[in-house]
PDB file of C-alpha atoms in Angstrom:
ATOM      1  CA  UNK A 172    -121.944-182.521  84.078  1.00 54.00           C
ATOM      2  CA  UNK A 173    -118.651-181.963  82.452  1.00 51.00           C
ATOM      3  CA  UNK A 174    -119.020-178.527  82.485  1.00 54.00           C
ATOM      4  CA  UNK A 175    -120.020-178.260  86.328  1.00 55.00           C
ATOM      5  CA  UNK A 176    -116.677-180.560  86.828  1.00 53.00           C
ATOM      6  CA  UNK A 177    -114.880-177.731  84.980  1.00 50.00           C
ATOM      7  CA  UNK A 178    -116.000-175.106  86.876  1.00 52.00           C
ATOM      8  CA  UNK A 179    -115.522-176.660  89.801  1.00 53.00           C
ATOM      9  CA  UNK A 180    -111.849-177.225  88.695  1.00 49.00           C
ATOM     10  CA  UNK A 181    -111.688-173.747  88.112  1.00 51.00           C
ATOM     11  CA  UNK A 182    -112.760-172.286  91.473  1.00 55.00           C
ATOM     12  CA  UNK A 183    -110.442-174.592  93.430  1.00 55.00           C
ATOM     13  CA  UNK A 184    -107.224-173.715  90.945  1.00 47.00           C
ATOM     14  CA  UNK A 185    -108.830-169.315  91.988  1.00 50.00           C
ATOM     15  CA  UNK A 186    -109.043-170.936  95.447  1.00 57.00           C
ATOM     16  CA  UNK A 187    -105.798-171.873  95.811  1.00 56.00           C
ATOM     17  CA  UNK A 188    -103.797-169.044  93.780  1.00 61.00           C
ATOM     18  CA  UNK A 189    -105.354-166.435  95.758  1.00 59.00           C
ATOM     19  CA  UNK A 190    -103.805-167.044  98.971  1.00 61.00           C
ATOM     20  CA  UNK A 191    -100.078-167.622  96.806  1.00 56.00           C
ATOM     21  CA  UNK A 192    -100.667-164.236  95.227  1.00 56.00           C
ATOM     22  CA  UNK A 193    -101.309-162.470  98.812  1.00 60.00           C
ATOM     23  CA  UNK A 194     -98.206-163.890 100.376  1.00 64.00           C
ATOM     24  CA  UNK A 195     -96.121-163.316  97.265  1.00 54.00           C
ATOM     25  CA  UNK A 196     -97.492-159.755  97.916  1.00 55.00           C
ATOM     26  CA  UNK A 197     -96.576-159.535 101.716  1.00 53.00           C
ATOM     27  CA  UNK A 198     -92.983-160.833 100.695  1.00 55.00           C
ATOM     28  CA  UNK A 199     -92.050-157.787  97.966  1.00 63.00           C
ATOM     29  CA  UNK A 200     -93.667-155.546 100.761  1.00 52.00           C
ATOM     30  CA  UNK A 201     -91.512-156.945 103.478  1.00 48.00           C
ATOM     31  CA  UNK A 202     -88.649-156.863 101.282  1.00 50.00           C
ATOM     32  CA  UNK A 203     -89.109-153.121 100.086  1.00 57.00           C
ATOM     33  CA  UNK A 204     -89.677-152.372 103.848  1.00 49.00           C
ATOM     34  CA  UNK A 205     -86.624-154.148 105.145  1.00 48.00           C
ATOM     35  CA  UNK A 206     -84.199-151.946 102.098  1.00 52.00           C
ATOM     36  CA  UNK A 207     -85.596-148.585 103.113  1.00 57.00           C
ATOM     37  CA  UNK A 208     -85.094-149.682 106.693  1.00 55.00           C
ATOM     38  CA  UNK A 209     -81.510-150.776 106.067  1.00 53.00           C
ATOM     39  CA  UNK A 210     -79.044-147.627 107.631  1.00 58.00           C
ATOM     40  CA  UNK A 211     -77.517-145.412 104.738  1.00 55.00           C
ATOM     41  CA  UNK A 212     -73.926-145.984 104.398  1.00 49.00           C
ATOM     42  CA  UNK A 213     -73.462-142.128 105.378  1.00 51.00           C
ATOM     43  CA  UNK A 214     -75.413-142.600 108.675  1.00 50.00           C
ATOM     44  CA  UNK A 215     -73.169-145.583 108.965  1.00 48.00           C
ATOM     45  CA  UNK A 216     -69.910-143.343 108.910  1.00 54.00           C
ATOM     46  CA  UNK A 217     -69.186-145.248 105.945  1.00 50.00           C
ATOM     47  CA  UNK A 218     -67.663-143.704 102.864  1.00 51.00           C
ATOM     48  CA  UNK A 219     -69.470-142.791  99.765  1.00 48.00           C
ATOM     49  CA  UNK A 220     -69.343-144.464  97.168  1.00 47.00           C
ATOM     50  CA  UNK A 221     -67.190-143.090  93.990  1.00 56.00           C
ATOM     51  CA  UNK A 222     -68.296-140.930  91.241  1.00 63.00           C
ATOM     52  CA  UNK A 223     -69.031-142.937  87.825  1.00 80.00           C
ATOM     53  CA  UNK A 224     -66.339-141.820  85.597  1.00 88.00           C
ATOM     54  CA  UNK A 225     -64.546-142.945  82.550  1.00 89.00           C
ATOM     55  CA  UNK A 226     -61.313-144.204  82.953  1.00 93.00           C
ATOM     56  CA  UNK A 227     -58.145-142.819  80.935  1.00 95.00           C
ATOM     57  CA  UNK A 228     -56.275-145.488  78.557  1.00 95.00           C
ATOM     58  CA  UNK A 229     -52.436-144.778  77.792  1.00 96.00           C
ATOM     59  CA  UNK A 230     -51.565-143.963  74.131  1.00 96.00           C
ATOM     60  CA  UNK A 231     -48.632-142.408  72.002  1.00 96.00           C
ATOM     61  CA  UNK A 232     -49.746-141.391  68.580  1.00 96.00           C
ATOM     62  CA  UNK A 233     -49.228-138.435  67.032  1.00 97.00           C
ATOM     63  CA  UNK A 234     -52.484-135.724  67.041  1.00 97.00           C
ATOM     64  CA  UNK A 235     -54.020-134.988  64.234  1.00 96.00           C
ATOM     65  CA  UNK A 236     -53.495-131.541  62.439  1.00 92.00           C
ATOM     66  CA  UNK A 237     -56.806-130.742  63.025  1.00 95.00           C
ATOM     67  CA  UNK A 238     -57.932-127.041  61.941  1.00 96.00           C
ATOM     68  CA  UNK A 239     -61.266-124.713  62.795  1.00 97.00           C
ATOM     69  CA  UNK A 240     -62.398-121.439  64.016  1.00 96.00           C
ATOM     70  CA  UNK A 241     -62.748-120.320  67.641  1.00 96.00           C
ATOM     71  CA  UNK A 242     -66.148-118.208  68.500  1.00 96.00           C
ATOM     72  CA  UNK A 243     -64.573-115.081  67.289  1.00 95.00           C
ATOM     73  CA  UNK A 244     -64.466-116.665  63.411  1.00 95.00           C
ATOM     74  CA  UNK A 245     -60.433-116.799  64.301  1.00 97.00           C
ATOM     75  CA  UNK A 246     -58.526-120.033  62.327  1.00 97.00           C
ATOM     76  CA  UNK A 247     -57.070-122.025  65.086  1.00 97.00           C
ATOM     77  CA  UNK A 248     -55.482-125.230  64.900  1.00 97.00           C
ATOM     78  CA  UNK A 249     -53.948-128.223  67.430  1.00 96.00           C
ATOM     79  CA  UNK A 250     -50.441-127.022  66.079  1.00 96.00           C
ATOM     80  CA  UNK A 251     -50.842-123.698  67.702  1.00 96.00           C
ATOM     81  CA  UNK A 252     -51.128-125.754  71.152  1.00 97.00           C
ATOM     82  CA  UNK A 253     -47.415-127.377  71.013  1.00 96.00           C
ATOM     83  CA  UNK A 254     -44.992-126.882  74.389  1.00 97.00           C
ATOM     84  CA  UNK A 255     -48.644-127.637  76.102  1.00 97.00           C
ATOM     85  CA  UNK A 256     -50.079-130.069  77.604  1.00 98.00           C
ATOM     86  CA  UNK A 257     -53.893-129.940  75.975  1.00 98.00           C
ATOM     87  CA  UNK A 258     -56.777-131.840  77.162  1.00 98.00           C
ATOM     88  CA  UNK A 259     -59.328-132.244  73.910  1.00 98.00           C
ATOM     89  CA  UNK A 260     -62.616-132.303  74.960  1.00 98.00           C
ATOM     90  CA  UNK A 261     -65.257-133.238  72.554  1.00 97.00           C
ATOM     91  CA  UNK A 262     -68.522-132.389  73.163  1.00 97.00           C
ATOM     92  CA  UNK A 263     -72.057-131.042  72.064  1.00 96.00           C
ATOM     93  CA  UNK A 264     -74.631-129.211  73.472  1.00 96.00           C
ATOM     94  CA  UNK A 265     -77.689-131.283  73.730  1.00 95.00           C
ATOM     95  CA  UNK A 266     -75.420-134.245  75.001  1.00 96.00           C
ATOM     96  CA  UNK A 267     -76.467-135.188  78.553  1.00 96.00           C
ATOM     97  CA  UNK A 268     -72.821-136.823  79.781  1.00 96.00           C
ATOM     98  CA  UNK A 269     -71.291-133.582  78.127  1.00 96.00           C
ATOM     99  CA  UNK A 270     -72.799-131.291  80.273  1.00 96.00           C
ATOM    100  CA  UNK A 271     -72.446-132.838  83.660  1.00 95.00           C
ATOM    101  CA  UNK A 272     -68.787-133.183  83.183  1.00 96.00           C
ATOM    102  CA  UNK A 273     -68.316-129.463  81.955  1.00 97.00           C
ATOM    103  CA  UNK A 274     -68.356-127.780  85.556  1.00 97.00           C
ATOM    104  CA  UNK A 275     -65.913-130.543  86.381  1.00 97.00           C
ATOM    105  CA  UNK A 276     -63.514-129.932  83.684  1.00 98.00           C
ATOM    106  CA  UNK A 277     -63.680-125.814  84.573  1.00 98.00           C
ATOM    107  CA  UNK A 278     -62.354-126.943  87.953  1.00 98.00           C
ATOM    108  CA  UNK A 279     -59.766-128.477  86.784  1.00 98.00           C
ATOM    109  CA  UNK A 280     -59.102-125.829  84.194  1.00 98.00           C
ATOM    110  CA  UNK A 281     -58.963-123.069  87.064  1.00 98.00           C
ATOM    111  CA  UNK A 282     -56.823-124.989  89.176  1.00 97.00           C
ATOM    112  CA  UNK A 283     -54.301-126.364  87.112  1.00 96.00           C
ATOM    113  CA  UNK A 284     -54.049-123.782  84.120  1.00 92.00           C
ATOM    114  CA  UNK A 285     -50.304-122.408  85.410  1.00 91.00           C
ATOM    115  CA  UNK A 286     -49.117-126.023  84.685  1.00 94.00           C
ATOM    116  CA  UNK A 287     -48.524-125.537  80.925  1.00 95.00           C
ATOM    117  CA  UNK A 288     -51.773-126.839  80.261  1.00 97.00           C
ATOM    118  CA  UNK A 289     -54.987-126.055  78.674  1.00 98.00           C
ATOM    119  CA  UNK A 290     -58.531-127.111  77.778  1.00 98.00           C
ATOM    120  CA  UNK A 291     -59.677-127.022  74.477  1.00 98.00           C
ATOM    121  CA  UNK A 292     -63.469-128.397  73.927  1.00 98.00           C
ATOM    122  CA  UNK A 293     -64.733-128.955  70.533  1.00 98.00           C
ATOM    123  CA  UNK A 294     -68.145-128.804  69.546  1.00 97.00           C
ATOM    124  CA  UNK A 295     -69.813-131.101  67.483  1.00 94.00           C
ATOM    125  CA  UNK A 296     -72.642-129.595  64.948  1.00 93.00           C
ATOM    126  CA  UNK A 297     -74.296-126.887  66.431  1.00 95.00           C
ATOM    127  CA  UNK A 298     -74.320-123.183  65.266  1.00 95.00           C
ATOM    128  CA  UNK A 299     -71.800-120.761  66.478  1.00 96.00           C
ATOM    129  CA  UNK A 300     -74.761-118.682  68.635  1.00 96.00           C
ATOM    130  CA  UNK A 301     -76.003-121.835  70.542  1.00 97.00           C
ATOM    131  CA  UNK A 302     -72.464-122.358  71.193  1.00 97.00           C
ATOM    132  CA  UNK A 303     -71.580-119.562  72.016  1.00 97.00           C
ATOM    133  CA  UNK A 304     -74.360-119.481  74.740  1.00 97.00           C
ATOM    134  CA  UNK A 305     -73.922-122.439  76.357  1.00 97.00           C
ATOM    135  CA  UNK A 306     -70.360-121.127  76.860  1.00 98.00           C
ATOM    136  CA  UNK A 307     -71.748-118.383  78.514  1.00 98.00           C
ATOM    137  CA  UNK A 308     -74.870-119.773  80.434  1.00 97.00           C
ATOM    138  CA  UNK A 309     -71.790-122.404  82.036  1.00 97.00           C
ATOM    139  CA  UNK A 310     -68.963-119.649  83.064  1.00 98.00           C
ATOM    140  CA  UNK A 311     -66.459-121.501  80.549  1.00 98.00           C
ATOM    141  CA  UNK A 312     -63.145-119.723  80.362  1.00 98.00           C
ATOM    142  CA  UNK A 313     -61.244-122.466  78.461  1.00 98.00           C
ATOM    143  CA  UNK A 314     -61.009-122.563  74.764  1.00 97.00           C
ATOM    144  CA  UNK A 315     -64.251-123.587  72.445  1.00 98.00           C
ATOM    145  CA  UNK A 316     -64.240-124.170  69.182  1.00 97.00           C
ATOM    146  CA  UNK A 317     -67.272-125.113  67.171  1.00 97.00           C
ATOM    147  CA  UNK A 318     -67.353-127.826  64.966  1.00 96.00           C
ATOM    148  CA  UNK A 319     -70.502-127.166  62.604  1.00 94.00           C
ATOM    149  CA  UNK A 320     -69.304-129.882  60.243  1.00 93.00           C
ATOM    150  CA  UNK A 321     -68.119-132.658  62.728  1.00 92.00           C
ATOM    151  CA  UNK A 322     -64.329-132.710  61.183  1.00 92.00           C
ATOM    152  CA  UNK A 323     -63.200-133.787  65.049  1.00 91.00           C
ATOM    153  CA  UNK A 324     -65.114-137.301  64.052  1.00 88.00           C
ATOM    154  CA  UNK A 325     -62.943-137.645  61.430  1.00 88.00           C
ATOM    155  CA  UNK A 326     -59.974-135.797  62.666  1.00 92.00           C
ATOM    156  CA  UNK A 327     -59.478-137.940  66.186  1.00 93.00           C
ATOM    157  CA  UNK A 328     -61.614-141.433  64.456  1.00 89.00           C
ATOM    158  CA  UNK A 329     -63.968-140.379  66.945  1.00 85.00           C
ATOM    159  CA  UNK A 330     -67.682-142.669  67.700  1.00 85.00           C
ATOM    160  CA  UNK A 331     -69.288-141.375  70.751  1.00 91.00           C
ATOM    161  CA  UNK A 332     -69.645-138.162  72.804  1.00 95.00           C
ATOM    162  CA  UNK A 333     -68.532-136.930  75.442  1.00 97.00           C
ATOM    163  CA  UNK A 334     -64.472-138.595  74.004  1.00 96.00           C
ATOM    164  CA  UNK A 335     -61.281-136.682  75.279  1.00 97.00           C
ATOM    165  CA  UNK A 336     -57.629-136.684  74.637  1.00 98.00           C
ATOM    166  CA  UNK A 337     -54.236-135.447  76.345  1.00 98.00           C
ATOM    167  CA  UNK A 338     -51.308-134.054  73.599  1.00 98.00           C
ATOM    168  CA  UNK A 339     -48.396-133.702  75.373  1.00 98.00           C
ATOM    169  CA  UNK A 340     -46.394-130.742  74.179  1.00 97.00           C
ATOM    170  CA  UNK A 341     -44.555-132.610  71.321  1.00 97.00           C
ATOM    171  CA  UNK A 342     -47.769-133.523  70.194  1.00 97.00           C
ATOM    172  CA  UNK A 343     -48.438-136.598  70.234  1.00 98.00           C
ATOM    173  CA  UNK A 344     -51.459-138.143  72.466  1.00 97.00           C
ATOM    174  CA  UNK A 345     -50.706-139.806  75.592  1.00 97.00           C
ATOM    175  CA  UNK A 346     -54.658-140.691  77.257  1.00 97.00           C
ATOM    176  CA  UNK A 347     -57.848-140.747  75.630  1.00 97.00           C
ATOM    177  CA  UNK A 348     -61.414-141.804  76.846  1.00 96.00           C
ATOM    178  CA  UNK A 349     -65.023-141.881  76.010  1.00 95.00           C
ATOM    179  CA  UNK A 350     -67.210-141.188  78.489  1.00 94.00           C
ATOM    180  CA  UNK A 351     -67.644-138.301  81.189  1.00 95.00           C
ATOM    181  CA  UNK A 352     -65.183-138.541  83.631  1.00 95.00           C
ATOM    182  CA  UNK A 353     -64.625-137.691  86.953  1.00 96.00           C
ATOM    183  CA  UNK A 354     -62.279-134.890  89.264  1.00 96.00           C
ATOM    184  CA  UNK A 355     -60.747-138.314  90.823  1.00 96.00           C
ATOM    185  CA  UNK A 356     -59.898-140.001  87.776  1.00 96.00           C
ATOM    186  CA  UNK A 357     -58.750-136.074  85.825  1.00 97.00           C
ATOM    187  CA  UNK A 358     -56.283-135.958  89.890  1.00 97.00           C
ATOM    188  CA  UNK A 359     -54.880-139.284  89.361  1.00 97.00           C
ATOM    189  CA  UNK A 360     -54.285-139.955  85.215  1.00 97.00           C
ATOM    190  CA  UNK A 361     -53.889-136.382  84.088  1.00 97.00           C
ATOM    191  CA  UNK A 362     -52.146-134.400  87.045  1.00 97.00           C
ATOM    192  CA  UNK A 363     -49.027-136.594  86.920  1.00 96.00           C
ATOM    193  CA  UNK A 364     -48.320-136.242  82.962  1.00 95.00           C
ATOM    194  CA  UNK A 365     -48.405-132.061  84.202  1.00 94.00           C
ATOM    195  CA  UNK A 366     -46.090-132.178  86.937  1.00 87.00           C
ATOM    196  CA  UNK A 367     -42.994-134.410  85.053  1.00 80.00           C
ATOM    197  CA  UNK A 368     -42.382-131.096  83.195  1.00 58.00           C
TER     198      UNK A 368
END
């Protein structure tokens, strides 16, 4: 008897979570319906919304004297740089946020270049050939220098990848960020420091 009062128990409790389940159901459905229904804000005349993009902090220390090889086996160094404005790009190959900000930093590179200013983007770890062919597979004609032992970590105090840094032309670092960053944010932190010289 008990257990026919159980089961009874049970089949009224099924009884009355089925229907729950079906309108909980028919509420996510209406719910994805009405979002895909809902006008895009481009069909709406509206404007898109902004790129994600790190965001430059202001700084004034001095760079560090940091010395490798270009592609070419050359010995280069930061020093080499001073009278321009350099943005330090560090980077590595297999980093995803690294190479969706590289086409934007060419740009940038191309169109600013005759403003005493460069691009130099260090690798971090990888051979010279792999490299050397991402350089080439991604039309880079700013400067690259592989890293193969990771001294930029140490170098710059560096954590996380993609990081960047401006040196004015006396050398010492005026913006840094971590994180890929954006045309917008390169046009309105970067572009000014160029055109005060």
């Amino acid at each position: 008897m008990a257990n026919q009062s159980k089961s009874s128990s049970r089949r009224r409790l099924a009884g009355a979570t089925l229907p729950l389940l079906l309108i909980g159901a028919g509420m996510i459905l209406l719910g994805i319906t009405a979002f895909l229904m809902l006008p895009r804000p481009e069909a709406r005349g509206e404007e898109q919304p902004r790129e994600l993009s790190a965001v430059p902090v202001a700084v004034n220390m001095p760079a560090p004297a940091l010395r490798l090889n270009n592609l070419q086996g050359e010995p280069v160094s930061l020093a080499d740089y001073r009278g321009q404005w350099v943005l330090v790009n560090n980077w590595a190959t297999w980093c995803p946020p690294c190479k969706a900000e590289m086409p934007t930093l060419q740009a940038y590179f191309d169109d600013h270049r005759g403003q005493n200013f460069t691009i130099i983007a260090i690798e971090s770890g990888q051979p010279v050939e792999e490299v050397a062919e991402f350089v080439r597979a991604y039309g880079l004609t700013f400067n690259v220098w592989p890293d193969p032992d990771e001294n930029v970590y140490d170098a710059f105090r560096n954590i996380s990848l993609p990081a960047s840094w401006v040196i004015d032309p006396l050398g010492q670092i005026r913006l840094t960020w971590t994180g890929a960053i954006s045309r917008e944010m390169l046009e309105a932190y970067v572009t000014p420091l160029l055109l005060k010289e």
